[in-house]
Structure formats: structure tokens, C-alpha cells
Amino acid sequence: MTLLFLLVAALAGAVVLVYEKRLKEDGISKMQNYLMQVVNDSKLLDREKMTRIIDLFTQNNYKIEDMKKNTLIVSRREFSVGAALLWLSLAGIGLIVYLVYYFLKTPESLRVDLHTGTIHAN
């Protein structure tokens, strides 16, 4: 019975991990489309554009790490339910390993080009 539970947890973890990856890609794509609209909007002043861009990332739980004239570096730490389930399938002790990893890992950062509105992973 325990083996069945661990196999189901592993399968569910793999499915959720793939789903999380797709959601993340969709989210970044939507943010990039919005950024391009803001950057190319000639009606907005540069200050208004910057305010909207900063609001976009803060509303999506990103922390602004660095801001230069043409580049914005943002980061956020994400908890992966799929990875947690996969680690849980390693006899339960793996979940503790994943939690330690989550708190020790560095947040994922993105580099935003403020002239083109493109987002690049660092």
C-alpha cells in the first residue's frame, strides 16, 4: 500500500511539474506582451512607463534587485508543488530535502530590457 502511495505521488508530481512549467511560460509570455505594449505606447511618459512596469512585477511577487537606465533585474523564489511531490515519493524523507533546498536556493532572476520590452532569464 505504501509503495502504491509513493508511485501515485511520483506520477502526480511529474504531471504537476509539467503543468507548472507551462504556467510559468504562459505567465512570462503575458508579461512580455504587456511590456511591449507599455514600451511602445507613445502616449505615456517615461516615468509612467516605468511605474507600470514596476507595478507589473510587484503585483506578480517579483522583487526588484537592480534598476538601470535600460535594464531591470527582478527575482522571485517559487515553491514547486510538483517537485515537492516527486521528493515526497522518495519515502517521505525527500520532502524534507526539498524544503531545505527551497530555502537555500537563490531566487530565479529575470533581466528586462526596458527599450524593447523583452524578458530574458539570467
Coordinates of N, CA and C in Angstrom, one line a residue, residues 42-87:
S42 N 3.2 55.5 -27.2 CA 3.8 56.8 -27.3 C 3.1 57.9 -26.5
K43 N 1.9 57.5 -26.0 CA 1.1 58.5 -25.2 C 1.6 58.6 -23.7
L44 N 2.4 57.6 -23.3 CA 2.9 57.5 -21.9 C 4.2 58.2 -21.8
L45 N 4.4 58.9 -20.7 CA 5.8 59.5 -20.4 C 6.6 58.4 -19.9
D46 N 8.0 58.6 -20.0 CA 8.9 57.5 -19.5 C 8.6 57.2 -18.0
R47 N 8.3 58.2 -17.2 CA 8.0 58.0 -15.8 C 6.8 57.1 -15.6
E48 N 5.8 57.3 -16.4 CA 4.6 56.5 -16.4 C 4.8 55.0 -16.8
K49 N 5.7 54.9 -17.9 CA 6.0 53.6 -18.3 C 6.8 52.8 -17.2
M50 N 7.7 53.5 -16.6 CA 8.5 52.8 -15.6 C 7.6 52.4 -14.4
T51 N 6.6 53.3 -14.0 CA 5.7 53.0 -13.0 C 4.9 51.7 -13.3
R52 N 4.4 51.7 -14.5 CA 3.6 50.5 -14.9 C 4.4 49.2 -14.9
I53 N 5.6 49.3 -15.4 CA 6.5 48.1 -15.4 C 6.8 47.7 -14.0
I54 N 7.1 48.6 -13.1 CA 7.4 48.2 -11.7 C 6.2 47.6 -11.1
D55 N 5.0 48.2 -11.3 CA 3.7 47.7 -10.8 C 3.5 46.2 -11.3
L56 N 3.8 46.0 -12.6 CA 3.6 44.7 -13.1 C 4.3 43.6 -12.4
F57 N 5.6 43.9 -12.1 CA 6.4 42.9 -11.4 C 6.1 42.8 -9.9
T58 N 5.8 43.9 -9.3 CA 5.5 43.8 -7.9 C 4.2 43.1 -7.6
Q59 N 3.2 43.3 -8.5 CA 1.9 42.6 -8.4 C 2.1 41.1 -8.6
N60 N 3.1 40.7 -9.4 CA 3.4 39.3 -9.6 C 4.5 38.7 -8.6
N61 N 4.6 39.4 -7.5 CA 5.5 38.9 -6.4 C 7.0 38.9 -6.8
Y62 N 7.4 39.7 -7.7 CA 8.8 39.8 -8.0 C 9.5 40.9 -7.2
K63 N 10.7 40.7 -6.8 CA 11.5 41.7 -6.0 C 12.4 42.4 -7.0
I64 N 12.5 43.7 -7.0 CA 13.3 44.4 -7.9 C 14.7 44.4 -7.3
E65 N 15.7 43.7 -8.0 CA 17.0 43.6 -7.5 C 17.9 44.8 -7.9
D66 N 17.8 45.2 -9.2 CA 18.6 46.2 -9.7 C 17.9 47.0 -10.8
M67 N 18.0 48.3 -10.9 CA 17.4 49.1 -11.9 C 18.4 50.0 -12.5
K68 N 18.6 49.9 -13.8 CA 19.5 50.8 -14.5 C 18.7 51.5 -15.5
K69 N 19.3 52.3 -16.3 CA 18.5 53.1 -17.3 C 17.8 52.3 -18.3
N70 N 18.4 51.2 -18.8 CA 17.8 50.4 -19.8 C 17.4 49.0 -19.4
T71 N 17.8 48.6 -18.2 CA 17.6 47.2 -17.7 C 17.1 47.2 -16.3
L72 N 16.2 46.2 -16.1 CA 15.6 46.0 -14.8 C 15.8 44.5 -14.5
I73 N 16.4 44.3 -13.3 CA 16.6 42.9 -12.8 C 15.6 42.6 -11.7
V74 N 14.8 41.6 -11.9 CA 13.8 41.2 -10.9 C 14.0 39.7 -10.6
S75 N 13.6 39.4 -9.4 CA 13.7 38.0 -9.0 C 12.5 37.6 -8.1
R76 N 12.3 36.2 -8.0 CA 11.3 35.7 -7.1 C 11.6 34.2 -6.9
R77 N 11.3 33.8 -5.7 CA 11.5 32.4 -5.3 C 10.2 31.7 -5.4
E78 N 10.2 30.6 -6.2 CA 8.9 29.9 -6.4 C 9.0 28.5 -5.7
F79 N 7.9 28.1 -5.1 CA 7.8 26.8 -4.5 C 7.1 25.9 -5.5
S80 N 7.7 24.8 -5.8 CA 7.2 23.9 -6.8 C 6.5 22.7 -6.1
V81 N 5.2 22.6 -6.3 CA 4.4 21.5 -5.7 C 4.8 20.2 -6.4
G82 N 5.0 20.3 -7.7 CA 5.4 19.1 -8.5 C 6.7 18.5 -8.0
A83 N 7.7 19.4 -7.7 CA 9.0 18.9 -7.2 C 8.8 18.4 -5.8
A84 N 8.0 19.0 -5.0 CA 7.7 18.5 -3.6 C 7.1 17.2 -3.6
L85 N 6.2 16.9 -4.6 CA 5.5 15.6 -4.7 C 6.5 14.5 -5.1
L86 N 7.4 14.9 -6.1 CA 8.4 14.0 -6.5 C 9.4 13.6 -5.4
W87 N 9.8 14.6 -4.6 CA 10.7 14.3 -3.5 C 9.9 13.5 -2.4

